[in-house]
Short mmCIF file of C-alpha atoms and ligand atoms in Angstrom, two decimals:
data_model
loop_
_atom_site.label_atom_id
_atom_site.label_comp_id
_atom_site.label_asym_id
_atom_site.label_seq_id
_atom_site.Cartn_x
_atom_site.Cartn_y
_atom_site.Cartn_z
CA UNK A 1 -24.77 -9.19 42.04
CA UNK A 2 -23.51 -10.75 39.34
CA UNK A 3 -25.24 -8.02 36.27
CA UNK A 4 -24.95 -8.92 32.74
CA UNK A 5 -23.99 -4.98 31.02
CA UNK A 6 -25.13 -4.94 27.43
CA UNK A 7 -23.19 -2.32 25.60
CA UNK A 8 -21.22 -1.36 28.89
CA UNK A 9 -18.45 -0.10 26.64
CA UNK A 10 -20.43 2.60 25.60
CA UNK A 11 -21.12 6.13 27.12
CA UNK A 12 -23.80 5.66 30.10
CA UNK A 13 -22.94 2.04 29.79
CA UNK A 14 -19.33 2.83 31.19
CA UNK A 15 -19.64 4.95 33.42
CA UNK A 16 -22.74 2.73 35.07
CA UNK A 17 -19.94 0.26 35.10
CA UNK A 18 -18.22 2.36 37.70
CA UNK A 19 -20.87 3.00 39.56
CA UNK A 20 -22.23 -0.81 39.87
CA UNK A 21 -18.61 -1.47 41.00
CA UNK A 22 -18.53 1.41 43.82
CA UNK A 23 -21.43 -0.80 44.91
CA UNK A 24 -20.01 -3.84 45.38
CA UNK A 25 -21.93 -5.48 42.63
CA UNK A 26 -20.00 -7.52 39.26
CA UNK A 27 -20.19 -6.00 36.13
CA UNK A 28 -20.34 -8.35 33.16
CA UNK A 29 -19.86 -6.57 29.22
CA UNK A 30 -21.17 -8.08 26.27
CA UNK A 31 -20.17 -5.14 23.73
CA UNK A 32 -19.90 -6.32 19.81
CA UNK A 33 -17.31 -2.18 20.18
CA UNK A 34 -19.83 -1.25 17.46
CA UNK A 35 -20.21 2.23 18.60
CA UNK A 36 -17.25 2.49 21.06
CA UNK A 37 -13.32 1.59 22.14
CA UNK A 38 -11.67 -1.67 24.25
CA UNK A 39 -9.77 0.84 26.01
CA UNK A 40 -12.21 2.29 28.02
CA UNK A 41 -12.13 -1.01 30.17
CA UNK A 42 -8.34 0.61 31.28
CA UNK A 43 -10.15 3.42 32.14
CA UNK A 44 -12.79 1.86 34.12
CA UNK A 45 -9.77 0.05 35.69
CA UNK A 46 -8.07 3.45 36.47
CA UNK A 47 -11.22 5.25 38.65
CA UNK A 48 -12.00 1.65 40.47
CA UNK A 49 -9.06 -0.48 40.45
CA UNK A 50 -10.98 -3.35 39.14
CA UNK A 51 -11.27 -4.42 35.41
CA UNK A 52 -14.54 -6.04 35.07
CA UNK A 53 -14.84 -8.93 32.47
CA UNK A 54 -15.43 -8.13 28.61
CA UNK A 55 -17.28 -10.26 25.63
CA UNK A 56 -16.80 -8.63 22.51
CA UNK A 57 -20.37 -10.31 21.14
CA UNK A 58 -23.80 -9.30 19.60
CA UNK A 59 -26.48 -9.31 21.55
CA UNK A 60 -28.30 -10.27 18.35
CA UNK A 61 -26.01 -13.93 18.87
CA UNK A 62 -28.09 -15.95 20.90
CA UNK A 63 -25.78 -19.31 21.97
CA UNK A 64 -23.03 -16.30 23.31
CA UNK A 65 -26.22 -14.60 25.82
CA UNK A 66 -26.97 -18.25 27.06
CA UNK A 67 -23.56 -19.16 27.92
CA UNK A 68 -22.35 -15.65 29.49
CA UNK A 69 -25.77 -15.53 31.58
CA UNK A 70 -24.74 -19.17 33.10
CA UNK A 71 -21.22 -19.29 33.00
CA UNK A 72 -21.17 -16.08 34.57
CA UNK A 73 -24.28 -16.84 37.71
CA UNK A 74 -25.49 -12.89 36.23
CA UNK A 75 -28.85 -12.13 38.26
CA UNK A 76 -29.84 -9.28 36.45
CA UNK A 77 -29.27 -7.60 32.91
CA UNK A 78 -28.69 -3.86 32.10
CA UNK A 79 -28.90 -3.59 28.83
CA UNK A 80 -27.75 -0.30 26.94
CA UNK A 81 -26.72 -1.61 23.69
CA UNK A 82 -28.58 -0.50 20.67
CA UNK A 83 -27.94 2.29 17.66
CA UNK A 84 -29.11 5.95 18.77
CA UNK A 85 -28.78 8.26 16.05
CA UNK A 86 -32.29 9.18 14.95
CA UNK A 87 -31.05 10.39 10.76
CA UNK A 88 -29.47 7.37 10.69
CA UNK A 89 -32.66 5.70 11.92
CA UNK A 90 -34.84 7.23 9.37
CA UNK A 91 -32.27 6.51 6.59
CA UNK A 92 -32.02 2.79 7.90
CA UNK A 93 -35.02 1.75 9.90
CA UNK A 94 -34.41 -1.72 9.27
CA UNK A 95 -30.93 -2.02 10.62
CA UNK A 96 -32.47 0.20 13.84
CA UNK A 97 -34.74 -2.62 14.64
CA UNK A 98 -32.73 -5.16 14.06
CA UNK A 99 -30.36 -4.23 16.39
CA UNK A 100 -32.66 -2.59 18.68
CA UNK A 101 -35.86 -4.24 19.05
CA UNK A 102 -34.53 -8.39 17.71
CA UNK A 103 -31.79 -7.40 20.18
CA UNK A 104 -33.67 -7.64 22.87
CA UNK A 105 -35.76 -10.20 21.79
CA UNK A 106 -33.14 -12.45 21.76
CA UNK A 107 -31.80 -11.27 24.57
CA UNK A 108 -34.97 -11.85 26.52
CA UNK A 109 -35.43 -15.52 24.77
CA UNK A 110 -31.27 -16.69 26.80
CA UNK A 111 -32.64 -14.03 30.48
CA UNK A 112 -36.22 -16.50 29.61
CA UNK A 113 -33.79 -19.85 29.20
CA UNK A 114 -31.28 -19.47 31.97
CA UNK A 115 -34.30 -18.09 34.55
CA UNK A 116 -32.86 -14.42 34.80
CA UNK A 117 -35.55 -12.37 35.98
CA UNK A 118 -34.69 -9.15 36.31
CA UNK A 119 -34.02 -6.57 33.30
CA UNK A 120 -33.01 -2.89 33.49
CA UNK A 121 -33.54 -1.06 30.15
CA UNK A 122 -31.98 2.22 28.72
CA UNK A 123 -35.37 3.95 27.10
CA UNK A 124 -35.31 6.95 26.15
CA UNK A 125 -38.21 10.13 26.52
CA UNK A 126 -37.87 10.05 22.25
CA UNK A 127 -40.84 7.04 22.96
CA UNK A 128 -43.21 10.19 23.95
CA UNK A 129 -45.56 11.89 22.18
CA UNK A 130 -43.89 16.06 20.76
CA UNK A 131 -47.76 18.00 21.58
CA UNK A 132 -48.18 17.33 24.76
CA UNK A 133 -47.04 20.31 27.66
CA UNK A 134 -43.92 20.02 29.23
CA UNK A 135 -42.63 18.59 32.58
CA UNK A 136 -43.64 15.21 31.09
CA UNK A 137 -44.34 12.30 33.56
CA UNK A 138 -44.89 8.85 32.41
CA UNK A 139 -49.06 9.00 31.43
CA UNK A 140 -48.32 11.15 28.50
CA UNK A 141 -49.41 8.87 25.76
CA UNK A 142 -46.55 7.55 23.59
CA UNK A 143 -46.06 9.07 20.21
CA UNK A 144 -42.39 8.26 19.04
CA UNK A 145 -41.74 10.18 15.59
CA UNK A 146 -38.68 8.38 14.08
CA UNK A 147 -37.87 4.44 14.35
CA UNK A 148 -35.44 4.98 16.72
CA UNK A 149 -37.84 6.74 19.34
CA UNK A 150 -40.11 3.39 17.71
CA UNK A 151 -37.50 0.38 18.54
CA UNK A 152 -37.81 2.29 22.16
CA UNK A 153 -41.36 1.64 22.65
CA UNK A 154 -41.14 -1.42 21.37
CA UNK A 155 -38.87 -2.87 23.55
CA UNK A 156 -40.54 -1.22 25.63
CA UNK A 157 -44.37 -3.33 24.92
CA UNK A 158 -42.54 -6.35 25.24
CA UNK A 159 -40.79 -6.19 28.31
CA UNK A 160 -44.32 -4.81 29.59
CA UNK A 161 -46.18 -8.01 27.51
CA UNK A 162 -43.14 -10.88 29.87
CA UNK A 163 -44.01 -9.23 32.44
CA UNK A 164 -47.76 -9.89 32.31
CA UNK A 165 -46.49 -13.44 30.98
CA UNK A 166 -44.24 -14.37 33.61
CA UNK A 167 -44.81 -13.33 37.16
CA UNK A 168 -41.95 -13.83 38.50
CA UNK A 169 -40.49 -11.09 36.03
CA UNK A 170 -38.82 -7.25 36.70
CA UNK A 171 -38.46 -5.16 33.51
CA UNK A 172 -37.29 -1.96 33.83
CA UNK A 173 -37.81 0.85 31.00
CA UNK A 174 -35.41 4.05 32.03
CA UNK A 175 -36.86 6.76 29.98
CA UNK A 176 -33.90 9.05 30.04
CA UNK A 177 -34.17 12.77 28.77
CA UNK A 178 -30.73 14.37 27.02
CA UNK A 179 -28.05 12.97 28.88
CA UNK A 180 -24.45 14.12 29.07
CA UNK A 181 -21.26 14.92 30.83
CA UNK A 182 -18.00 13.39 31.55
CA UNK A 183 -16.74 11.26 35.05
CA UNK A 184 -15.30 14.27 37.04
CA UNK A 185 -11.77 12.88 37.30
CA UNK A 186 -11.51 13.04 33.01
CA UNK A 187 -10.46 9.79 31.93
CA UNK A 188 -14.00 9.10 31.00
CA UNK A 189 -16.70 10.79 28.53
CA UNK A 190 -18.89 10.25 25.46
CA UNK A 191 -16.89 10.46 22.32
CA UNK A 192 -18.61 10.22 19.06
CA UNK A 193 -17.62 9.00 15.50
CA UNK A 194 -17.58 11.32 13.57
CA UNK A 195 -19.67 15.29 13.74
CA UNK A 196 -21.99 15.21 16.74
CA UNK A 197 -24.99 14.81 16.23
CA UNK A 198 -25.85 16.85 19.63
CA UNK A 199 -25.39 19.91 21.44
CA UNK A 200 -22.95 18.54 24.87
CA UNK A 201 -20.47 16.55 22.83
CA UNK A 202 -20.54 19.27 19.43
CA UNK A 203 -19.61 22.21 21.51
CA UNK A 204 -17.04 20.64 23.13
CA UNK A 205 -15.22 19.42 20.01
CA UNK A 206 -15.63 23.38 19.51
CA UNK A 207 -14.16 23.79 22.75
CA UNK A 208 -11.35 22.02 21.73
CA UNK A 209 -11.01 23.47 18.72
CA UNK A 210 -11.95 20.63 16.27
CA UNK A 211 -15.13 22.51 15.20
CA UNK A 212 -15.19 25.52 13.57
CA UNK A 213 -18.77 26.91 15.34
CA UNK A 214 -21.69 25.70 17.03
CA UNK A 215 -25.09 26.40 15.05
CA UNK A 216 -27.24 26.97 17.08
CA UNK A 217 -31.20 25.35 15.44
CA UNK A 218 -33.24 27.91 15.60
CA UNK A 219 -33.93 31.56 17.21
CA UNK A 220 -37.66 31.54 16.93
CA UNK A 221 -39.25 28.84 19.29
CA UNK A 222 -41.67 29.79 21.78
CA UNK A 223 -39.31 29.83 24.43
CA UNK A 224 -37.85 32.81 26.09
CA UNK A 225 -34.92 33.33 24.93
CA UNK A 226 -36.06 32.17 21.57
CA UNK A 227 -33.68 28.73 21.54
CA UNK A 228 -34.18 24.79 22.06
CA UNK A 229 -34.85 23.59 25.47
CA UNK A 230 -34.20 20.48 26.60
CA UNK A 231 -33.78 18.93 30.03
CA UNK A 232 -30.03 17.89 30.27
CA UNK A 233 -29.29 15.47 32.97
CA UNK A 234 -25.37 14.40 34.26
CA UNK A 235 -24.25 11.23 32.93
CA UNK A 236 -23.78 9.87 36.82
CA UNK A 237 -27.13 10.80 37.82
CA UNK A 238 -27.94 8.86 35.38
CA UNK A 239 -25.66 5.70 36.25
CA UNK A 240 -26.80 6.86 39.94
CA UNK A 241 -30.93 6.42 38.64
CA UNK A 242 -29.66 2.53 37.50
CA UNK A 243 -28.24 1.43 40.57
CA UNK A 244 -31.32 3.41 42.25
CA UNK A 245 -34.58 1.74 39.50
CA UNK A 246 -32.09 -2.02 39.84
CA UNK A 247 -32.04 -1.93 43.51
CA UNK A 248 -35.46 -1.71 43.78
CA UNK A 249 -36.47 -3.66 41.38
CA UNK A 250 -34.30 -6.64 41.93
CA UNK A 251 -37.51 -9.17 43.15
CA UNK A 252 -40.18 -6.73 42.48
CA UNK A 253 -42.00 -8.83 39.77
CA UNK A 254 -43.95 -5.79 37.88
CA UNK A 255 -43.29 -3.67 34.70
CA UNK A 256 -41.79 -0.30 36.15
CA UNK A 257 -41.27 2.80 34.16
CA UNK A 258 -38.96 6.12 35.22
CA UNK A 259 -38.47 8.48 33.52
CA UNK A 260 -35.13 9.84 34.23
CA UNK A 261 -34.36 13.59 33.99
CA UNK A 262 -33.46 16.62 36.43
CA UNK A 263 -37.29 18.11 35.79
CA UNK A 264 -35.51 20.93 34.35
CA UNK A 265 -35.49 22.85 30.92
CA UNK A 266 -32.97 24.26 29.89
CA UNK A 267 -32.24 26.45 26.80
CA UNK A 268 -29.21 25.95 23.68
CA UNK A 269 -28.53 29.91 24.72
CA UNK A 270 -27.85 28.22 28.02
CA UNK A 271 -25.53 25.35 27.63
CA UNK A 272 -23.99 27.51 25.34
CA UNK A 273 -22.79 29.92 28.17
CA UNK A 274 -22.29 27.57 30.82
CA UNK A 275 -19.78 26.13 27.81
CA UNK A 276 -17.87 29.65 27.92
CA UNK A 277 -17.73 30.14 31.68
CA UNK A 278 -16.12 25.94 31.87
CA UNK A 279 -14.15 27.09 29.50
CA UNK A 280 -12.54 30.09 29.75
CA UNK A 281 -13.47 31.60 26.43
CA UNK A 282 -16.92 32.75 24.62
CA UNK A 283 -17.95 29.39 22.24
CA UNK A 284 -18.24 31.13 18.30
CA UNK A 285 -22.12 30.71 16.90
CA UNK A 286 -24.12 30.96 14.18
CA UNK A 287 -28.02 30.92 13.86
CA UNK A 288 -29.15 29.04 11.89
CA UNK A 289 -32.82 27.76 11.14
CA UNK A 290 -34.30 25.19 13.07
CA UNK A 291 -33.73 21.18 12.35
CA UNK A 292 -36.01 19.50 10.71
CA UNK A 293 -37.87 17.38 13.53
CA UNK A 294 -37.00 19.07 16.61
CA UNK A 295 -39.73 20.35 19.01
CA UNK A 296 -39.37 23.69 21.11
CA UNK A 297 -38.99 22.72 23.82
CA UNK A 298 -39.55 19.98 26.81
CA UNK A 299 -38.18 18.24 30.16
CA UNK A 300 -38.78 15.81 32.78
CA UNK A 301 -41.37 14.71 35.18
CA UNK A 302 -39.23 12.72 37.13
CA UNK A 303 -41.00 12.34 40.66
CA UNK A 304 -41.81 9.12 40.99
CA UNK A 305 -38.36 8.17 40.17
CA UNK A 306 -37.77 10.47 43.46
CA UNK A 307 -40.49 8.48 44.98
CA UNK A 308 -40.59 5.55 43.99
CA UNK A 309 -36.37 4.94 44.28
CA UNK A 310 -35.36 7.78 46.15
CA UNK A 311 -33.54 8.81 43.49
CA UNK A 312 -33.17 12.37 42.42
CA UNK A 313 -30.55 14.63 40.07
CA UNK A 314 -27.81 16.51 42.06
CA UNK A 315 -25.68 17.55 38.91
CA UNK A 316 -25.88 21.26 37.77
CA UNK A 317 -25.45 21.67 34.22
CA UNK A 318 -22.38 24.01 34.69
CA UNK A 319 -21.60 20.59 36.83
CA UNK A 320 -21.98 19.33 33.21
CA UNK A 321 -20.06 21.50 31.37
CA UNK A 322 -16.60 21.29 33.38
CA UNK A 323 -16.74 17.90 33.90
CA UNK A 324 -17.08 17.87 29.65
CA UNK A 325 -14.51 19.81 28.78
CA UNK A 326 -12.17 18.63 32.02
CA UNK A 327 -12.38 15.20 29.64
CA UNK A 328 -12.57 16.74 26.13
CA UNK A 329 -9.52 18.98 27.16
CA UNK A 330 -8.15 16.25 28.83
CA UNK A 331 -9.01 13.79 25.24
CA UNK A 332 -9.18 16.24 22.16
CA UNK A 333 -9.57 12.75 20.23
CA UNK A 334 -11.51 10.97 22.45
CA UNK A 335 -10.05 7.60 23.43
CA UNK A 336 -7.75 6.22 21.46
P1 NAD B 1 -23.12 4.08 23.02
O1 NAD B 1 -23.70 4.29 21.03
O2 NAD B 1 -22.21 5.37 23.81
O3 NAD B 1 -23.04 2.84 24.00
C1 NAD B 1 -23.93 1.94 23.50
C2 NAD B 1 -23.57 0.44 23.70
O4 NAD B 1 -24.00 -0.33 23.07
C3 NAD B 1 -21.91 1.17 22.19
O5 NAD B 1 -21.00 0.27 23.03
C4 NAD B 1 -22.26 0.00 21.44
O6 NAD B 1 -20.77 -0.57 20.64
C5 NAD B 1 -22.66 -1.63 21.92
N1 NAD B 1 -23.98 -1.85 20.59
C6 NAD B 1 -24.93 -1.17 20.24
N2 NAD B 1 -25.05 -2.30 19.45
C7 NAD B 1 -24.78 -3.42 20.20
C8 NAD B 1 -25.29 -5.09 19.39
N3 NAD B 1 -26.21 -5.59 18.97
N4 NAD B 1 -24.58 -6.33 20.73
C9 NAD B 1 -24.46 -5.26 21.77
N5 NAD B 1 -23.83 -4.31 21.73
C10 NAD B 1 -23.84 -3.22 21.04
O7 NAD B 1 -23.93 4.57 23.29
P2 NAD B 1 -24.99 5.65 24.86
O8 NAD B 1 -25.38 7.27 25.26
O9 NAD B 1 -24.20 5.19 26.18
O10 NAD B 1 -26.74 5.06 25.27
C11 NAD B 1 -27.07 3.49 25.63
C12 NAD B 1 -28.09 3.47 25.36
O11 NAD B 1 -29.09 4.41 25.70
C13 NAD B 1 -28.51 3.35 23.45
O12 NAD B 1 -29.76 1.92 23.83
C14 NAD B 1 -29.16 4.60 23.90
O13 NAD B 1 -30.98 4.27 22.51
C15 NAD B 1 -30.49 4.95 24.96
N6 NAD B 1 -29.76 6.42 25.63
C16 NAD B 1 -29.59 7.25 25.11
C17 NAD B 1 -29.71 8.17 24.68
C18 NAD B 1 -28.76 9.02 24.31
O14 NAD B 1 -29.13 10.19 24.50
N7 NAD B 1 -27.13 9.09 25.01
C19 NAD B 1 -30.86 8.96 25.24
C20 NAD B 1 -32.12 8.33 25.92
C21 NAD B 1 -31.49 6.68 26.03
C1 WQD B 2 -30.47 19.55 21.81
C2 WQD B 2 -31.19 20.82 21.29
C3 WQD B 2 -31.21 21.05 18.94
C4 WQD B 2 -26.92 20.83 18.14
C5 WQD B 2 -31.44 13.92 21.26
C6 WQD B 2 -32.26 12.99 20.63
C7 WQD B 2 -33.20 11.92 21.43
C8 WQD B 2 -32.31 11.35 22.94
C9 WQD B 2 -31.52 12.50 23.47
C10 WQD B 2 -31.50 8.98 22.22
C11 WQD B 2 -32.70 21.25 20.84
C12 WQD B 2 -29.76 22.40 20.05
C13 WQD B 2 -28.49 20.64 18.88
C14 WQD B 2 -26.21 21.41 17.20
C15 WQD B 2 -28.09 22.76 18.19
N1 WQD B 2 -31.43 10.31 22.39
N2 WQD B 2 -28.85 22.00 18.81
N3 WQD B 2 -27.20 23.03 17.68
O1 WQD B 2 -32.19 16.22 19.65
O2 WQD B 2 -32.71 17.08 22.30
O3 WQD B 2 -32.34 14.90 21.49
O4 WQD B 2 -30.71 13.09 21.93
O5 WQD B 2 -32.85 8.44 23.09
O6 WQD B 2 -33.81 10.54 21.00
O7 WQD B 2 -33.44 12.69 19.98
O8 WQD B 2 -30.95 16.59 21.39
O9 WQD B 2 -28.31 17.85 21.89
O10 WQD B 2 -29.55 16.79 19.37
O11 WQD B 2 -30.29 19.08 20.95
O12 WQD B 2 -28.58 24.29 18.24
O13 WQD B 2 -25.81 21.31 17.00
O14 WQD B 2 -29.97 21.78 20.96
O15 WQD B 2 -32.21 21.65 18.14
O16 WQD B 2 -32.65 22.58 20.50
P1 WQD B 2 -31.92 16.17 21.01
P2 WQD B 2 -29.68 17.82 21.07
#
């Protein structure tokens, strides 16, 4: 099967391309490189022995998309391309709606024109309302708290409308919890531009000496150790979830929504300790006030994916930290 992978040069997309190739499927990558480097293709090739076709371009380019879908005889699309920084989305909402929502509409229009019926989309647990006690299943009411989250929910809703309008459409929204980790080879991993916003890449840069100390945002939450609790999922488990979702959804019309998480919550302190163990030294940290907009604790109920896709996350937080450390220590400045 030939699969268009938008945003395939990015963190989750590149790991998913490796597993698509392992399965014998053929990814075709479209990426504008707004948040990634083309050298990731060398890494995909080193790991798999195969270099997928790469097109530098934007999902909002309707002509390019139609050309790609038909010239490559694409049968399904995995749509990772999007902007993902919550704070940036608050400051630049139109940029986020244009890129994430308009980009997805242009993609679906091109798919409709070229009769490509299967779409798997990177949604997020951030679409859920924060007032609900975890674990969160797919029925938790949606109430995203920022433009980024709203852009994800809008696309989910448009996909639902498309599935209702066309009985042959298969639309799958995958709601990721907190993706972390790296490929076990150490050749691929997360490479944020500038100072990382997220816990795991921040820890990795402290460990490698690029940053001084982790600031723990909030130590007075109603959690076992007072620090925030999240559902961390290894990026290769997440990539495997896409393979399972695509295998299920291709030829299965409707709007399918799945949580992809481990089903377990871990605190900031748990992650700090696990990373210290992985890199062989205690990492420096400071205690800071809560970060505005953060919630105390949430994690997934991933039963629907387990029951329907036969998929579940297998890797532990020790695996996540060890693999991240292998990636960061062998690529201290990320991709070149
Ligand atoms: P990433 O930034 O590493 O990858 C996204 C890729 O999309 C990048 O390579 C970027 O260059 C490309 N891109 C962005 N806009 C584009 C456009 N208009 N046209 C073409 N390419 C474009 O991010 P990631 O962590 O791999 O996330 C992938 C997807 O998963 C995103 O849609 C993100 O919102 C979603 N998601 C991520 C997380 C997370 O914590 N990483 C959690 C939930 C959902
Ligand atoms: C995790 C925990 C922080 C950094 C974000 C997005 C969400 C989704 C995943 C895309 C929290 C604490 C963090 C630091 C810290 N992305 N922390 N010091 O906020 O759960 O989710 O990424 O869809 O939409 O909001 O992830 O990694 O930023 O934070 O103490 O320097 O680590 O307070 O408890 P978050 P995170």
